[in-house]
Amino acid sequence: MHQPVNIGTGMRKCQGITEPCWSSLSEDQRVSWKYFSRIVAVVGAFFVTKTGSPYVDWPLVALTAIFLVIVIETQRSYSRLSPKFRKRSVRIAIFLGSWGITILGVAMFSQVGLVSAATVLSNEVLPSLHKSTDPLVQAIMVGGFLVAVPIALIRSFRQLHFEELIYTLPRNGLKRLLVFKQPKATSFPVFAYMELSTLLVCLVYASSVAEIAKVAMTLFNAF
């Protein structure tokens, strides 16, 4: 027996997280929202940190923009896209989002670790080196320090379960949002909140990566 209810349920399951609300808007409302969101993006871009290097800034802008466009546009018309295209789009978005957060997390962790190592070096290792005149003792101290730093960083990384924090949780969150479509925008305020939050996250991410890159570039130029 033909069961139209099940077909309708299946179609609803294929809708994007913002598609129900987007479909309910008139064409004038859609264009108005696009104008508004573009203006917010342009204004927000002025506050994003820049490194001054086109080799860093342009790839960062491009990857962030690709992620933003995929998440925003595909979810508005998810059910009207071909299965192959939408699966590919979701996979790209999850890949960029999860690995982008992972790279940022590793960079921040490494920066904190290097600052801590530099503090120990200046406050403890260097004064001890100045007190000792034996080259063998100095070599052992330096060698011990160079070995202890990466071991301490790796141990801290594992004890804090940092991998789960910067990779597993973000990846699962993106899957829950983009694959299982939870939660969905059932009203315009929720729709606006989701899209503007995605834009804000992308802007903050780009600025954070640029800040870390600037520090790394400064240290590299210093040496």
PDB file of C-alpha atoms in Angstrom:
ATOM      1  CA  MET A   1       0.000   0.000   0.000  1.00  0.00           C
ATOM      2  CA  HIS A   2       1.254   3.471  -0.857  1.00  0.00           C
ATOM      3  CA  GLN A   3       2.169   5.491   2.246  1.00  0.00           C
ATOM      4  CA  PRO A   4       2.576   9.226   1.454  1.00  0.00           C
ATOM      5  CA  VAL A   5       3.235  10.019   5.101  1.00  0.00           C
ATOM      6  CA  ASN A   6       6.528   8.144   5.067  1.00  0.00           C
ATOM      7  CA  ILE A   7       7.573   9.896   1.877  1.00  0.00           C
ATOM      8  CA  GLY A   8       6.919  13.271   3.457  1.00  0.00           C
ATOM      9  CA  THR A   9       8.865  12.284   6.544  1.00  0.00           C
ATOM     10  CA  GLY A  10      11.814  11.221   4.401  1.00  0.00           C
ATOM     11  CA  MET A  11      11.744  14.543   2.539  1.00  0.00           C
ATOM     12  CA  ARG A  12      11.738  16.475   5.788  1.00  0.00           C
ATOM     13  CA  LYS A  13      14.728  14.547   7.009  1.00  0.00           C
ATOM     14  CA  CYS A  14      16.696  15.684   3.924  1.00  0.00           C
ATOM     15  CA  GLN A  15      16.176  19.368   4.640  1.00  0.00           C
ATOM     16  CA  GLY A  16      19.071  21.524   5.779  1.00  0.00           C
ATOM     17  CA  ILE A  17      19.240  23.053   9.228  1.00  0.00           C
ATOM     18  CA  THR A  18      18.107  26.472   7.954  1.00  0.00           C
ATOM     19  CA  GLU A  19      16.074  25.302   4.939  1.00  0.00           C
ATOM     20  CA  PRO A  20      12.612  25.245   6.603  1.00  0.00           C
ATOM     21  CA  CYS A  21      12.890  28.892   7.619  1.00  0.00           C
ATOM     22  CA  TRP A  22      14.633  29.973   4.404  1.00  0.00           C
ATOM     23  CA  SER A  23      11.900  28.342   2.302  1.00  0.00           C
ATOM     24  CA  SER A  24       9.230  30.256   4.210  1.00  0.00           C
ATOM     25  CA  LEU A  25      10.766  33.649   3.378  1.00  0.00           C
ATOM     26  CA  SER A  26       9.656  35.681   0.406  1.00  0.00           C
ATOM     27  CA  GLU A  27      12.156  36.583  -2.297  1.00  0.00           C
ATOM     28  CA  ASP A  28      12.291  40.178  -1.029  1.00  0.00           C
ATOM     29  CA  GLN A  29      13.047  38.935   2.483  1.00  0.00           C
ATOM     30  CA  ARG A  30      15.771  36.629   1.188  1.00  0.00           C
ATOM     31  CA  VAL A  31      17.490  39.393  -0.764  1.00  0.00           C
ATOM     32  CA  SER A  32      17.183  41.772   2.200  1.00  0.00           C
ATOM     33  CA  TRP A  33      18.785  39.198   4.481  1.00  0.00           C
ATOM     34  CA  LYS A  34      21.621  38.623   1.996  1.00  0.00           C
ATOM     35  CA  TYR A  35      22.268  42.371   1.880  1.00  0.00           C
ATOM     36  CA  PHE A  36      22.288  42.566   5.673  1.00  0.00           C
ATOM     37  CA  SER A  37      24.552  39.535   6.173  1.00  0.00           C
ATOM     38  CA  ARG A  38      27.001  40.786   3.527  1.00  0.00           C
ATOM     39  CA  ILE A  39      27.202  44.190   5.230  1.00  0.00           C
ATOM     40  CA  VAL A  40      27.850  42.493   8.586  1.00  0.00           C
ATOM     41  CA  ALA A  41      30.577  40.386   6.957  1.00  0.00           C
ATOM     42  CA  VAL A  42      32.257  43.426   5.367  1.00  0.00           C
ATOM     43  CA  VAL A  43      32.155  45.398   8.625  1.00  0.00           C
ATOM     44  CA  GLY A  44      33.447  42.413  10.589  1.00  0.00           C
ATOM     45  CA  ALA A  45      36.295  41.909   8.130  1.00  0.00           C
ATOM     46  CA  PHE A  46      37.722  45.316   9.095  1.00  0.00           C
ATOM     47  CA  PHE A  47      38.230  44.061  12.655  1.00  0.00           C
ATOM     48  CA  VAL A  48      39.931  40.817  11.641  1.00  0.00           C
ATOM     49  CA  THR A  49      43.650  40.775  12.382  1.00  0.00           C
ATOM     50  CA  LYS A  50      45.928  40.726   9.345  1.00  0.00           C
ATOM     51  CA  THR A  51      49.506  39.444   9.292  1.00  0.00           C
ATOM     52  CA  GLY A  52      50.552  41.644   6.389  1.00  0.00           C
ATOM     53  CA  SER A  53      51.791  38.620   4.456  1.00  0.00           C
ATOM     54  CA  PRO A  54      49.695  37.694   1.391  1.00  0.00           C
ATOM     55  CA  TYR A  55      50.980  34.111   1.646  1.00  0.00           C
ATOM     56  CA  VAL A  56      49.195  33.794   4.998  1.00  0.00           C
ATOM     57  CA  ASP A  57      46.280  36.223   4.728  1.00  0.00           C
ATOM     58  CA  TRP A  58      44.889  35.178   1.344  1.00  0.00           C
ATOM     59  CA  PRO A  59      44.848  31.396   1.942  1.00  0.00           C
ATOM     60  CA  LEU A  60      43.326  31.985   5.378  1.00  0.00           C
ATOM     61  CA  VAL A  61      40.603  34.219   3.928  1.00  0.00           C
ATOM     62  CA  ALA A  62      39.929  31.771   1.095  1.00  0.00           C
ATOM     63  CA  LEU A  63      39.593  28.696   3.332  1.00  0.00           C
ATOM     64  CA  THR A  64      37.432  30.546   5.850  1.00  0.00           C
ATOM     65  CA  ALA A  65      35.195  31.886   3.082  1.00  0.00           C
ATOM     66  CA  ILE A  66      34.830  28.425   1.519  1.00  0.00           C
ATOM     67  CA  PHE A  67      33.761  26.938   4.842  1.00  0.00           C
ATOM     68  CA  LEU A  68      31.302  29.784   5.471  1.00  0.00           C
ATOM     69  CA  VAL A  69      29.739  29.595   2.002  1.00  0.00           C
ATOM     70  CA  ILE A  70      29.358  25.809   2.125  1.00  0.00           C
ATOM     71  CA  VAL A  71      27.719  25.824   5.545  1.00  0.00           C
ATOM     72  CA  ILE A  72      25.400  28.753   4.783  1.00  0.00           C
ATOM     73  CA  GLU A  73      24.383  28.112   1.189  1.00  0.00           C
ATOM     74  CA  THR A  74      24.051  24.324   1.162  1.00  0.00           C
ATOM     75  CA  GLN A  75      21.879  24.279   4.285  1.00  0.00           C
ATOM     76  CA  ARG A  76      19.460  26.782   2.759  1.00  0.00           C
ATOM     77  CA  SER A  77      18.645  24.500  -0.178  1.00  0.00           C
ATOM     78  CA  TYR A  78      19.886  21.110   1.008  1.00  0.00           C
ATOM     79  CA  SER A  79      16.911  19.046  -0.183  1.00  0.00           C
ATOM     80  CA  ARG A  80      17.122  20.495  -3.702  1.00  0.00           C
ATOM     81  CA  LEU A  81      20.773  19.533  -4.161  1.00  0.00           C
ATOM     82  CA  SER A  82      21.837  16.199  -5.605  1.00  0.00           C
ATOM     83  CA  PRO A  83      22.889  13.590  -3.002  1.00  0.00           C
ATOM     84  CA  LYS A  84      26.404  13.443  -4.435  1.00  0.00           C
ATOM     85  CA  PHE A  85      26.886  17.211  -4.346  1.00  0.00           C
ATOM     86  CA  ARG A  86      25.556  17.714  -0.835  1.00  0.00           C
ATOM     87  CA  LYS A  87      27.557  14.789   0.578  1.00  0.00           C
ATOM     88  CA  ARG A  88      30.707  16.206  -0.959  1.00  0.00           C
ATOM     89  CA  SER A  89      29.920  19.678   0.383  1.00  0.00           C
ATOM     90  CA  VAL A  90      29.269  18.393   3.901  1.00  0.00           C
ATOM     91  CA  ARG A  91      32.474  16.369   3.882  1.00  0.00           C
ATOM     92  CA  ILE A  92      34.499  19.392   2.793  1.00  0.00           C
ATOM     93  CA  ALA A  93      32.886  21.549   5.492  1.00  0.00           C
ATOM     94  CA  ILE A  94      33.544  18.965   8.213  1.00  0.00           C
ATOM     95  CA  PHE A  95      37.132  18.507   7.021  1.00  0.00           C
ATOM     96  CA  LEU A  96      37.858  22.242   6.940  1.00  0.00           C
ATOM     97  CA  GLY A  97      36.094  22.921  10.231  1.00  0.00           C
ATOM     98  CA  SER A  98      37.589  20.067  12.263  1.00  0.00           C
ATOM     99  CA  TRP A  99      41.137  20.376  10.953  1.00  0.00           C
ATOM    100  CA  GLY A 100      41.007  24.161  11.108  1.00  0.00           C
ATOM    101  CA  ILE A 101      40.214  24.013  14.823  1.00  0.00           C
ATOM    102  CA  THR A 102      42.850  21.309  15.307  1.00  0.00           C
ATOM    103  CA  ILE A 103      45.564  23.417  13.687  1.00  0.00           C
ATOM    104  CA  LEU A 104      44.550  26.439  15.757  1.00  0.00           C
ATOM    105  CA  GLY A 105      44.522  24.367  18.964  1.00  0.00           C
ATOM    106  CA  VAL A 106      47.940  22.844  18.281  1.00  0.00           C
ATOM    107  CA  ALA A 107      49.355  26.277  17.458  1.00  0.00           C
ATOM    108  CA  MET A 108      47.996  27.779  20.679  1.00  0.00           C
ATOM    109  CA  PHE A 109      49.235  24.841  22.744  1.00  0.00           C
ATOM    110  CA  SER A 110      52.675  25.056  21.142  1.00  0.00           C
ATOM    111  CA  GLN A 111      52.851  28.779  21.747  1.00  0.00           C
ATOM    112  CA  VAL A 112      51.993  28.369  25.432  1.00  0.00           C
ATOM    113  CA  GLY A 113      54.510  25.530  25.684  1.00  0.00           C
ATOM    114  CA  LEU A 114      57.277  27.589  24.095  1.00  0.00           C
ATOM    115  CA  VAL A 115      56.571  30.528  26.397  1.00  0.00           C
ATOM    116  CA  SER A 116      56.739  28.229  29.426  1.00  0.00           C
ATOM    117  CA  ALA A 117      59.955  26.653  28.129  1.00  0.00           C
ATOM    118  CA  ALA A 118      61.486  30.078  27.549  1.00  0.00           C
ATOM    119  CA  THR A 119      60.572  31.099  31.109  1.00  0.00           C
ATOM    120  CA  VAL A 120      62.253  27.993  32.553  1.00  0.00           C
ATOM    121  CA  LEU A 121      65.264  28.547  30.323  1.00  0.00           C
ATOM    122  CA  SER A 122      65.770  32.153  31.397  1.00  0.00           C
ATOM    123  CA  ASN A 123      64.961  31.698  35.091  1.00  0.00           C
ATOM    124  CA  GLU A 124      66.583  28.343  35.845  1.00  0.00           C
ATOM    125  CA  VAL A 125      68.746  26.905  33.064  1.00  0.00           C
ATOM    126  CA  LEU A 126      70.744  29.980  32.034  1.00  0.00           C
ATOM    127  CA  PRO A 127      71.589  31.051  35.615  1.00  0.00           C
ATOM    128  CA  SER A 128      72.791  27.506  36.329  1.00  0.00           C
ATOM    129  CA  LEU A 129      74.929  27.560  33.195  1.00  0.00           C
ATOM    130  CA  HIS A 130      76.579  30.782  34.306  1.00  0.00           C
ATOM    131  CA  LYS A 131      77.369  29.289  37.714  1.00  0.00           C
ATOM    132  CA  SER A 132      79.055  26.221  36.250  1.00  0.00           C
ATOM    133  CA  THR A 133      82.325  26.434  34.316  1.00  0.00           C
ATOM    134  CA  ASP A 134      82.543  22.749  33.456  1.00  0.00           C
ATOM    135  CA  PRO A 135      81.681  22.300  29.728  1.00  0.00           C
ATOM    136  CA  LEU A 136      80.467  18.740  30.361  1.00  0.00           C
ATOM    137  CA  VAL A 137      78.040  19.870  33.036  1.00  0.00           C
ATOM    138  CA  GLN A 138      76.783  22.661  30.783  1.00  0.00           C
ATOM    139  CA  ALA A 139      76.276  20.231  27.886  1.00  0.00           C
ATOM    140  CA  ILE A 140      74.351  17.827  30.131  1.00  0.00           C
ATOM    141  CA  MET A 141      72.117  20.620  31.404  1.00  0.00           C
ATOM    142  CA  VAL A 142      71.363  21.914  27.919  1.00  0.00           C
ATOM    143  CA  GLY A 143      70.794  18.405  26.584  1.00  0.00           C
ATOM    144  CA  GLY A 144      68.514  17.530  29.492  1.00  0.00           C
ATOM    145  CA  PHE A 145      66.514  20.701  28.928  1.00  0.00           C
ATOM    146  CA  LEU A 146      66.097  20.014  25.193  1.00  0.00           C
ATOM    147  CA  VAL A 147      64.928  16.467  25.918  1.00  0.00           C
ATOM    148  CA  ALA A 148      62.657  17.403  28.821  1.00  0.00           C
ATOM    149  CA  VAL A 149      60.729  20.121  26.954  1.00  0.00           C
ATOM    150  CA  PRO A 150      59.139  17.952  24.211  1.00  0.00           C
ATOM    151  CA  ILE A 151      58.485  15.122  26.696  1.00  0.00           C
ATOM    152  CA  ALA A 152      56.712  17.532  29.047  1.00  0.00           C
ATOM    153  CA  LEU A 153      54.656  18.976  26.175  1.00  0.00           C
ATOM    154  CA  ILE A 154      53.579  15.556  24.930  1.00  0.00           C
ATOM    155  CA  ARG A 155      52.709  14.402  28.454  1.00  0.00           C
ATOM    156  CA  SER A 156      50.656  17.522  29.116  1.00  0.00           C
ATOM    157  CA  PHE A 157      48.931  17.132  25.746  1.00  0.00           C
ATOM    158  CA  ARG A 158      47.846  13.596  26.617  1.00  0.00           C
ATOM    159  CA  GLN A 159      46.931  14.257  30.243  1.00  0.00           C
ATOM    160  CA  LEU A 160      44.697  17.174  29.305  1.00  0.00           C
ATOM    161  CA  HIS A 161      42.996  15.073  26.584  1.00  0.00           C
ATOM    162  CA  PHE A 162      43.729  17.953  24.263  1.00  0.00           C
ATOM    163  CA  GLU A 163      43.194  15.838  21.157  1.00  0.00           C
ATOM    164  CA  GLU A 164      39.576  15.244  22.145  1.00  0.00           C
ATOM    165  CA  LEU A 165      39.079  18.933  22.832  1.00  0.00           C
ATOM    166  CA  ILE A 166      40.515  20.274  19.572  1.00  0.00           C
ATOM    167  CA  TYR A 167      39.572  17.490  17.130  1.00  0.00           C
ATOM    168  CA  THR A 168      37.065  14.904  18.354  1.00  0.00           C
ATOM    169  CA  LEU A 169      34.533  17.273  19.936  1.00  0.00           C
ATOM    170  CA  PRO A 170      34.513  19.830  17.079  1.00  0.00           C
ATOM    171  CA  ARG A 171      34.255  17.068  14.475  1.00  0.00           C
ATOM    172  CA  ASN A 172      31.374  15.385  16.303  1.00  0.00           C
ATOM    173  CA  GLY A 173      29.681  18.749  16.711  1.00  0.00           C
ATOM    174  CA  LEU A 174      29.926  19.472  12.995  1.00  0.00           C
ATOM    175  CA  LYS A 175      28.597  16.005  12.164  1.00  0.00           C
ATOM    176  CA  ARG A 176      25.657  16.486  14.523  1.00  0.00           C
ATOM    177  CA  LEU A 177      24.905  19.835  12.892  1.00  0.00           C
ATOM    178  CA  LEU A 178      25.547  19.123   9.208  1.00  0.00           C
ATOM    179  CA  VAL A 179      24.820  15.393   8.940  1.00  0.00           C
ATOM    180  CA  PHE A 180      22.106  14.774  11.532  1.00  0.00           C
ATOM    181  CA  LYS A 181      20.699  18.319  11.200  1.00  0.00           C
ATOM    182  CA  GLN A 182      20.388  18.992  14.919  1.00  0.00           C
ATOM    183  CA  PRO A 183      19.205  21.531  15.840  1.00  0.00           C
ATOM    184  CA  LYS A 184      17.150  23.082  13.024  1.00  0.00           C
ATOM    185  CA  ALA A 185      16.094  26.673  12.592  1.00  0.00           C
ATOM    186  CA  THR A 186      12.329  26.628  13.107  1.00  0.00           C
ATOM    187  CA  SER A 187      11.897  30.410  13.339  1.00  0.00           C
ATOM    188  CA  PHE A 188      13.564  33.468  11.833  1.00  0.00           C
ATOM    189  CA  PRO A 189      15.289  34.552  15.082  1.00  0.00           C
ATOM    190  CA  VAL A 190      16.896  31.100  15.353  1.00  0.00           C
ATOM    191  CA  PHE A 191      17.771  31.216  11.648  1.00  0.00           C
ATOM    192  CA  ALA A 192      19.424  34.636  12.043  1.00  0.00           C
ATOM    193  CA  TYR A 193      21.234  33.497  15.166  1.00  0.00           C
ATOM    194  CA  MET A 194      22.651  30.416  13.393  1.00  0.00           C
ATOM    195  CA  GLU A 195      23.877  32.240  10.308  1.00  0.00           C
ATOM    196  CA  LEU A 196      25.315  35.240  12.166  1.00  0.00           C
ATOM    197  CA  SER A 197      26.959  32.938  14.715  1.00  0.00           C
ATOM    198  CA  THR A 198      28.598  30.989  11.894  1.00  0.00           C
ATOM    199  CA  LEU A 199      29.860  34.244  10.395  1.00  0.00           C
ATOM    200  CA  LEU A 200      31.139  35.457  13.769  1.00  0.00           C
ATOM    201  CA  VAL A 201      32.935  32.158  14.442  1.00  0.00           C
ATOM    202  CA  CYS A 202      34.663  32.373  11.055  1.00  0.00           C
ATOM    203  CA  LEU A 203      35.781  35.959  11.699  1.00  0.00           C
ATOM    204  CA  VAL A 204      37.072  35.141  15.187  1.00  0.00           C
ATOM    205  CA  TYR A 205      38.849  32.050  13.847  1.00  0.00           C
ATOM    206  CA  ALA A 206      40.571  34.009  11.062  1.00  0.00           C
ATOM    207  CA  SER A 207      41.642  36.695  13.524  1.00  0.00           C
ATOM    208  CA  SER A 208      42.964  34.130  16.038  1.00  0.00           C
ATOM    209  CA  VAL A 209      45.011  32.291  13.415  1.00  0.00           C
ATOM    210  CA  ALA A 210      46.409  35.594  12.157  1.00  0.00           C
ATOM    211  CA  GLU A 211      47.415  36.629  15.692  1.00  0.00           C
ATOM    212  CA  ILE A 212      49.324  33.382  16.232  1.00  0.00           C
ATOM    213  CA  ALA A 213      50.887  33.631  12.784  1.00  0.00           C
ATOM    214  CA  LYS A 214      52.060  37.178  13.554  1.00  0.00           C
ATOM    215  CA  VAL A 215      53.785  35.988  16.717  1.00  0.00           C
ATOM    216  CA  ALA A 216      55.438  33.123  14.849  1.00  0.00           C
ATOM    217  CA  MET A 217      56.571  35.461  12.075  1.00  0.00           C
ATOM    218  CA  THR A 218      57.991  37.906  14.625  1.00  0.00           C
ATOM    219  CA  LEU A 219      59.971  35.152  16.339  1.00  0.00           C
ATOM    220  CA  PHE A 220      61.188  33.827  12.985  1.00  0.00           C
ATOM    221  CA  ASN A 221      62.376  37.280  11.906  1.00  0.00           C
ATOM    222  CA  ALA A 222      64.077  37.783  15.291  1.00  0.00           C
ATOM    223  CA  PHE A 223      66.251  34.749  14.669  1.00  0.00           C
TER     224      PHE A 223
END
